C-alpha positions as protocol buffer text, in pm:
chain_id: "A"
residue {
  index: 1
  type: MET
  ca { x: 922 y: 1099 z: 1174 }
}
residue {
  index: 2
  type: ALA
  ca { x: 938 y: 727 z: 1099 }
}
residue {
  index: 3
  type: LYS
  ca { x: 1149 y: 626 z: 801 }
}
residue {
  index: 4
  type: LEU
  ca { x: 977 y: 376 z: 571 }
}
residue {
  index: 5
  type: THR
  ca { x: 1117 y: 117 z: 335 }
}
residue {
  index: 6
  type: PRO
  ca { x: 1050 y: 253 z: -16 }
}
residue {
  index: 7
  type: LEU
  ca { x: 758 y: 82 z: -188 }
}
residue {
  index: 8
  type: SER
  ca { x: 988 y: -28 z: -469 }
}
residue {
  index: 9
  type: SER
  ca { x: 1193 y: -232 z: -214 }
}
residue {
  index: 10
  type: LEU
  ca { x: 908 y: -353 z: 8 }
}
residue {
  index: 11
  type: ARG
  ca { x: 858 y: -729 z: 34 }
}
residue {
  index: 12
  type: VAL
  ca { x: 491 y: -821 z: 82 }
}
residue {
  index: 13
  type: SER
  ca { x: 336 y: -1160 z: 157 }
}
residue {
  index: 14
  type: ARG
  ca { x: -27 y: -1211 z: 47 }
}
residue {
  index: 15
  type: HIS
  ca { x: -236 y: -1498 z: 184 }
}
residue {
  index: 16
  type: LEU
  ca { x: -589 y: -1606 z: 101 }
}
residue {
  index: 17
  type: ILE
  ca { x: -695 y: -1835 z: 385 }
}
residue {
  index: 18
  type: PRO
  ca { x: -992 y: -2070 z: 347 }
}
residue {
  index: 19
  type: ALA
  ca { x: -1276 y: -2075 z: 597 }
}
residue {
  index: 20
  type: TRP
  ca { x: -1239 y: -2328 z: 877 }
}
residue {
  index: 21
  type: ASP
  ca { x: -1520 y: -2438 z: 1107 }
}
residue {
  index: 22
  type: MET
  ca { x: -1687 y: -2111 z: 1211 }
}
residue {
  index: 23
  type: ILE
  ca { x: -1389 y: -1887 z: 1124 }
}
residue {
  index: 24
  type: PRO
  ca { x: -1456 y: -1724 z: 786 }
}
residue {
  index: 25
  type: ASN
  ca { x: -1098 y: -1604 z: 728 }
}
residue {
  index: 26
  type: THR
  ca { x: -1068 y: -1442 z: 382 }
}
residue {
  index: 27
  type: SER
  ca { x: -1362 y: -1636 z: 229 }
}
residue {
  index: 28
  type: ILE
  ca { x: -1624 y: -1361 z: 259 }
}
residue {
  index: 29
  type: GLN
  ca { x: -1448 y: -1055 z: 117 }
}
residue {
  index: 30
  type: ASN
  ca { x: -1165 y: -1236 z: -63 }
}
residue {
  index: 31
  type: ARG
  ca { x: -919 y: -975 z: 63 }
}
residue {
  index: 32
  type: PRO
  ca { x: -581 y: -1127 z: 146 }
}
residue {
  index: 33
  type: LEU
  ca { x: -398 y: -1116 z: 474 }
}
residue {
  index: 34
  type: LEU
  ca { x: -102 y: -887 z: 395 }
}
residue {
  index: 35
  type: ILE
  ca { x: 234 y: -885 z: 568 }
}
residue {
  index: 36
  type: TYR
  ca { x: 464 y: -592 z: 490 }
}
residue {
  index: 37
  type: HIS
  ca { x: 812 y: -711 z: 585 }
}
residue {
  index: 38
  type: GLY
  ca { x: 1048 y: -454 z: 735 }
}
residue {
  index: 39
  type: VAL
  ca { x: 840 y: -141 z: 672 }
}
residue {
  index: 40
  type: PHE
  ca { x: 990 y: 47 z: 966 }
}
residue {
  index: 41
  type: PRO
  ca { x: 1345 y: 17 z: 1100 }
}
residue {
  index: 42
  type: ALA
  ca { x: 1335 y: -251 z: 1371 }
}
residue {
  index: 43
  type: ALA
  ca { x: 1411 y: -5 z: 1653 }
}
residue {
  index: 44
  type: THR
  ca { x: 1131 y: 241 z: 1564 }
}
residue {
  index: 45
  type: PRO
  ca { x: 955 y: 333 z: 1892 }
}
residue {
  index: 46
  type: PRO
  ca { x: 578 y: 281 z: 1921 }
}
residue {
  index: 47
  type: SER
  ca { x: 522 y: 656 z: 1952 }
}
residue {
  index: 48
  type: ALA
  ca { x: 685 y: 713 z: 1611 }
}
residue {
  index: 49
  type: VAL
  ca { x: 470 y: 439 z: 1453 }
}
residue {
  index: 50
  type: GLU
  ca { x: 157 y: 592 z: 1608 }
}
residue {
  index: 51
  type: ALA
  ca { x: 255 y: 939 z: 1483 }
}
residue {
  index: 52
  type: HIS
  ca { x: 308 y: 799 z: 1133 }
}
residue {
  index: 53
  type: LEU
  ca { x: -33 y: 628 z: 1133 }
}
residue {
  index: 54
  type: ALA
  ca { x: -196 y: 954 z: 1248 }
}
residue {
  index: 55
  type: ARG
  ca { x: -24 y: 1149 z: 966 }
}
residue {
  index: 56
  type: VAL
  ca { x: -148 y: 905 z: 701 }
}
residue {
  index: 57
  type: GLY
  ca { x: -493 y: 919 z: 863 }
}
residue {
  index: 58
  type: VAL
  ca { x: -638 y: 585 z: 746 }
}
residue {
  index: 59
  type: VAL
  ca { x: -630 y: 405 z: 1081 }
}
residue {
  index: 60
  type: GLU
  ca { x: -621 y: 510 z: 1446 }
}
residue {
  index: 61
  type: ALA
  ca { x: -375 y: 349 z: 1686 }
}
residue {
  index: 62
  type: GLN
  ca { x: -571 y: 216 z: 1984 }
}
residue {
  index: 63
  type: TRP
  ca { x: -339 y: -7 z: 2187 }
}
residue {
  index: 64
  type: ARG
  ca { x: 14 y: -133 z: 2250 }
}
residue {
  index: 65
  type: SER
  ca { x: 42 y: -495 z: 2354 }
}
residue {
  index: 66
  type: THR
  ca { x: 112 y: -847 z: 2235 }
}
residue {
  index: 67
  type: MET
  ca { x: -144 y: -1066 z: 2056 }
}
residue {
  index: 68
  type: TYR
  ca { x: -394 y: -1285 z: 2241 }
}
residue {
  index: 69
  type: ASP
  ca { x: -292 y: -1650 z: 2252 }
}
residue {
  index: 70
  type: THR
  ca { x: -648 y: -1764 z: 2175 }
}
residue {
  index: 71
  type: THR
  ca { x: -773 y: -1770 z: 1816 }
}
residue {
  index: 72
  type: HIS
  ca { x: -1012 y: -1481 z: 1764 }
}
residue {
  index: 73
  type: PHE
  ca { x: -1131 y: -1254 z: 1484 }
}
residue {
  index: 74
  type: HIS
  ca { x: -1318 y: -930 z: 1436 }
}
residue {
  index: 75
  type: SER
  ca { x: -1641 y: -920 z: 1238 }
}
residue {
  index: 76
  type: ASN
  ca { x: -1696 y: -545 z: 1234 }
}
residue {
  index: 77
  type: THR
  ca { x: -1358 y: -400 z: 1135 }
}
residue {
  index: 78
  type: HIS
  ca { x: -1026 y: -468 z: 966 }
}
residue {
  index: 79
  type: GLU
  ca { x: -712 y: -448 z: 1181 }
}
residue {
  index: 80
  type: VAL
  ca { x: -362 y: -313 z: 1120 }
}
residue {
  index: 81
  type: LEU
  ca { x: -88 y: -453 z: 1345 }
}
residue {
  index: 82
  type: CYS
  ca { x: 252 y: -281 z: 1349 }
}
residue {
  index: 83
  type: VAL
  ca { x: 522 y: -484 z: 1524 }
}
residue {
  index: 84
  type: THR
  ca { x: 735 y: -250 z: 1733 }
}
residue {
  index: 85
  type: ARG
  ca { x: 947 y: -491 z: 1935 }
}
residue {
  index: 86
  type: GLY
  ca { x: 1061 y: -852 z: 1938 }
}
residue {
  index: 87
  type: ARG
  ca { x: 976 y: -1152 z: 1725 }
}
residue {
  index: 88
  type: ALA
  ca { x: 685 y: -1392 z: 1735 }
}
residue {
  index: 89
  type: ARG
  ca { x: 530 y: -1678 z: 1545 }
}
residue {
  index: 90
  type: LEU
  ca { x: 163 y: -1604 z: 1480 }
}
residue {
  index: 91
  type: CYS
  ca { x: -117 y: -1821 z: 1345 }
}
residue {
  index: 92
  type: PHE
  ca { x: -373 y: -1689 z: 1097 }
}
residue {
  index: 93
  type: GLY
  ca { x: -673 y: -1899 z: 998 }
}
residue {
  index: 94
  type: GLY
  ca { x: -717 y: -2129 z: 1299 }
}
residue {
  index: 95
  type: GLU
  ca { x: -455 y: -2367 z: 1435 }
}
residue {
  index: 96
  type: ASP
  ca { x: -627 y: -2680 z: 1298 }
}
residue {
  index: 97
  type: ASN
  ca { x: -693 y: -2531 z: 954 }
}
residue {
  index: 98
  type: PRO
  ca { x: -476 y: -2703 z: 688 }
}
residue {
  index: 99
  type: GLY
  ca { x: -478 y: -2368 z: 500 }
}
residue {
  index: 100
  type: ARG
  ca { x: -350 y: -2166 z: 797 }
}
residue {
  index: 101
  type: VAL
  ca { x: -48 y: -1935 z: 779 }
}
residue {
  index: 102
  type: GLU
  ca { x: 212 y: -1931 z: 1059 }
}
residue {
  index: 103
  type: PRO
  ca { x: 459 y: -1650 z: 985 }
}
residue {
  index: 104
  type: VAL
  ca { x: 737 y: -1523 z: 1208 }
}
residue {
  index: 105
  type: VAL
  ca { x: 706 y: -1146 z: 1233 }
}
residue {
  index: 106
  type: GLU
  ca { x: 948 y: -901 z: 1391 }
}
residue {
  index: 107
  type: GLY
  ca { x: 1000 y: -537 z: 1473 }
}
residue {
  index: 108
  type: GLY
  ca { x: 927 y: -323 z: 1169 }
}
residue {
  index: 109
  type: ASP
  ca { x: 672 y: -558 z: 1010 }
}
residue {
  index: 110
  type: VAL
  ca { x: 309 y: -460 z: 950 }
}
residue {
  index: 111
  type: VAL
  ca { x: 19 y: -703 z: 919 }
}
residue {
  index: 112
  type: ILE
  ca { x: -312 y: -606 z: 757 }
}
residue {
  index: 113
  type: VAL
  ca { x: -576 y: -842 z: 897 }
}
residue {
  index: 114
  type: PRO
  ca { x: -907 y: -838 z: 707 }
}
residue {
  index: 115
  type: ALA
  ca { x: -1224 y: -876 z: 912 }
}
residue {
  index: 116
  type: GLY
  ca { x: -1301 y: -1243 z: 973 }
}
residue {
  index: 117
  type: VAL
  ca { x: -942 y: -1371 z: 970 }
}
residue {
  index: 118
  type: GLY
  ca { x: -871 y: -1576 z: 1283 }
}
residue {
  index: 119
  type: HIS
  ca { x: -544 y: -1490 z: 1451 }
}
residue {
  index: 120
  type: ARG
  ca { x: -345 y: -1575 z: 1763 }
}
residue {
  index: 121
  type: LEU
  ca { x: 2 y: -1569 z: 1913 }
}
residue {
  index: 122
  type: LEU
  ca { x: 179 y: -1907 z: 1898 }
}
residue {
  index: 123
  type: ASP
  ca { x: 525 y: -1821 z: 2029 }
}
residue {
  index: 124
  type: ASP
  ca { x: 673 y: -1500 z: 2170 }
}
residue {
  index: 125
  type: MET
  ca { x: 1032 y: -1544 z: 2061 }
}
residue {
  index: 126
  type: GLY
  ca { x: 1157 y: -1253 z: 2270 }
}
residue {
  index: 127
  type: SER
  ca { x: 1349 y: -951 z: 2164 }
}
residue {
  index: 128
  type: SER
  ca { x: 1551 y: -958 z: 1844 }
}
residue {
  index: 129
  type: GLN
  ca { x: 1739 y: -649 z: 1959 }
}
residue {
  index: 130
  type: GLY
  ca { x: 2035 y: -691 z: 2189 }
}
residue {
  index: 131
  type: GLY
  ca { x: 2102 y: -1025 z: 2349 }
}
residue {
  index: 132
  type: GLY
  ca { x: 1748 y: -1168 z: 2341 }
}
residue {
  index: 133
  type: GLY
  ca { x: 1613 y: -1414 z: 2094 }
}
residue {
  index: 134
  type: GLY
  ca { x: 1473 y: -1761 z: 2098 }
}
residue {
  index: 135
  type: GLY
  ca { x: 1242 y: -1865 z: 2371 }
}
residue {
  index: 136
  type: GLY
  ca { x: 1302 y: -1587 z: 2626 }
}
residue {
  index: 137
  type: GLY
  ca { x: 949 y: -1457 z: 2578 }
}
residue {
  index: 138
  type: GLY
  ca { x: 800 y: -1126 z: 2675 }
}
residue {
  index: 139
  type: GLY
  ca { x: 970 y: -916 z: 2409 }
}
residue {
  index: 140
  type: PHE
  ca { x: 695 y: -902 z: 2145 }
}
residue {
  index: 141
  type: GLN
  ca { x: 487 y: -585 z: 2115 }
}
residue {
  index: 142
  type: MET
  ca { x: 260 y: -435 z: 1851 }
}
residue {
  index: 143
  type: VAL
  ca { x: 60 y: -119 z: 1793 }
}
residue {
  index: 144
  type: GLY
  ca { x: -297 y: -221 z: 1710 }
}
residue {
  index: 145
  type: SER
  ca { x: -502 y: 11 z: 1493 }
}
residue {
  index: 146
  type: TYR
  ca { x: -839 y: 21 z: 1319 }
}
residue {
  index: 147
  type: PRO
  ca { x: -991 y: 229 z: 1037 }
}
residue {
  index: 148
  type: VAL
  ca { x: -1083 y: 584 z: 1132 }
}
residue {
  index: 149
  type: GLY
  ca { x: -1452 y: 592 z: 1223 }
}
residue {
  index: 150
  type: ALA
  ca { x: -1482 y: 213 z: 1264 }
}
residue {
  index: 151
  type: PRO
  ca { x: -1686 y: 85 z: 1557 }
}
residue {
  index: 152
  type: ALA
  ca { x: -1507 y: -55 z: 1859 }
}
residue {
  index: 153
  type: TRP
  ca { x: -1379 y: -395 z: 1752 }
}
residue {
  index: 154
  type: ASP
  ca { x: -1572 y: -700 z: 1857 }
}
residue {
  index: 155
  type: MET
  ca { x: -1424 y: -1032 z: 1965 }
}
residue {
  index: 156
  type: CYS
  ca { x: -1539 y: -1348 z: 1791 }
}
residue {
  index: 157
  type: TYR
  ca { x: -1407 y: -1698 z: 1857 }
}
residue {
  index: 158
  type: GLY
  ca { x: -1579 y: -1911 z: 1594 }
}
residue {
  index: 159
  type: ARG
  ca { x: -1866 y: -2013 z: 1821 }
}
residue {
  index: 160
  type: GLU
  ca { x: -2220 y: -2103 z: 1723 }
}
residue {
  index: 161
  type: GLY
  ca { x: -2383 y: -1789 z: 1868 }
}
residue {
  index: 162
  type: GLU
  ca { x: -2169 y: -1565 z: 1647 }
}
residue {
  index: 163
  type: LYS
  ca { x: -2323 y: -1661 z: 1311 }
}
residue {
  index: 164
  type: THR
  ca { x: -2526 y: -1340 z: 1278 }
}
residue {
  index: 165
  type: ARG
  ca { x: -2211 y: -1129 z: 1320 }
}
residue {
  index: 166
  type: LEU
  ca { x: -2053 y: -1292 z: 1015 }
}
residue {
  index: 167
  type: GLU
  ca { x: -2312 y: -1134 z: 784 }
}
residue {
  index: 168
  type: GLY
  ca { x: -2165 y: -791 z: 856 }
}
residue {
  index: 169
  type: ILE
  ca { x: -1822 y: -884 z: 719 }
}
residue {
  index: 170
  type: GLY
  ca { x: -1950 y: -885 z: 362 }
}
residue {
  index: 171
  type: LYS
  ca { x: -2088 y: -532 z: 406 }
}
residue {
  index: 172
  type: LEU
  ca { x: -1765 y: -378 z: 534 }
}
residue {
  index: 173
  type: GLY
  ca { x: -1586 y: -143 z: 300 }
}
residue {
  index: 174
  type: TRP
  ca { x: -1218 y: -203 z: 228 }
}
residue {
  index: 175
  type: LEU
  ca { x: -944 y: 46 z: 312 }
}
residue {
  index: 176
  type: GLU
  ca { x: -962 y: 330 z: 58 }
}
residue {
  index: 177
  type: ARG
  ca { x: -596 y: 424 z: 110 }
}
residue {
  index: 178
  type: ASP
  ca { x: -299 y: 227 z: 231 }
}
residue {
  index: 179
  type: PRO
  ca { x: -264 y: 271 z: 611 }
}
residue {
  index: 180
  type: ILE
  ca { x: 116 y: 297 z: 583 }
}
residue {
  index: 181
  type: TYR
  ca { x: 187 y: 447 z: 240 }
}
residue {
  index: 182
  type: GLY
  ca { x: -128 y: 652 z: 180 }
}
residue {
  index: 183
  type: ASP
  ca { x: -223 y: 698 z: -185 }
}
residue {
  index: 184
  type: GLU
  ca { x: -4 y: 408 z: -298 }
}
residue {
  index: 185
  type: GLY
  ca { x: 66 y: 73 z: -141 }
}
residue {
  index: 186
  type: PRO
  ca { x: -20 y: -296 z: -135 }
}
residue {
  index: 187
  type: VAL
  ca { x: -367 y: -250 z: 20 }
}
residue {
  index: 188
  type: LEU
  ca { x: -480 y: -79 z: -299 }
}
residue {
  index: 189
  type: SER
  ca { x: -392 y: -382 z: -510 }
}
residue {
  index: 190
  type: ALA
  ca { x: -559 y: -625 z: -270 }
}
residue {
  index: 191
  type: GLU
  ca { x: -877 y: -623 z: -477 }
}
residue {
  index: 192
  type: THR
  ca { x: -1103 y: -923 z: -502 }
}
């Protein structure tokens, strides 16, 4: 069973990111990008994170990998990314967007990505556990998960032919429970 940082000690970053070109970011639902810093101990294995997500039952883990290095977003679902290994600098909002956010995340962090928020990997900084670090690359891994019952995620890149997909973002329901903490947690106070 994965041990969590108590809610009373959890540090959370909240970011409202303005639309940029054809990337809506948080402008449609006005739900912030949330970063939960150090939720899980840094060495928590992916299987323990996946088991925890299944117990809470809000999202389903669907993959283990790094993040694409091309800005993309999902128009039909929100996304929960649990960092299980390494460190990386990510970009949310589009790399040319003056309102973008470029956090460094590491093992144990969780990122709640609302539908429409552009995201990409900028720099895999390698493993922060044992001898790695800075520039080695290849150490960053996440568990990607999506709300239970959500359709298979789509891939949007902010291109002209995707305009009709953006209409669906405003119709998506928000997470009714926190995907990590259940009946309490930062997602529940991320109201518009």
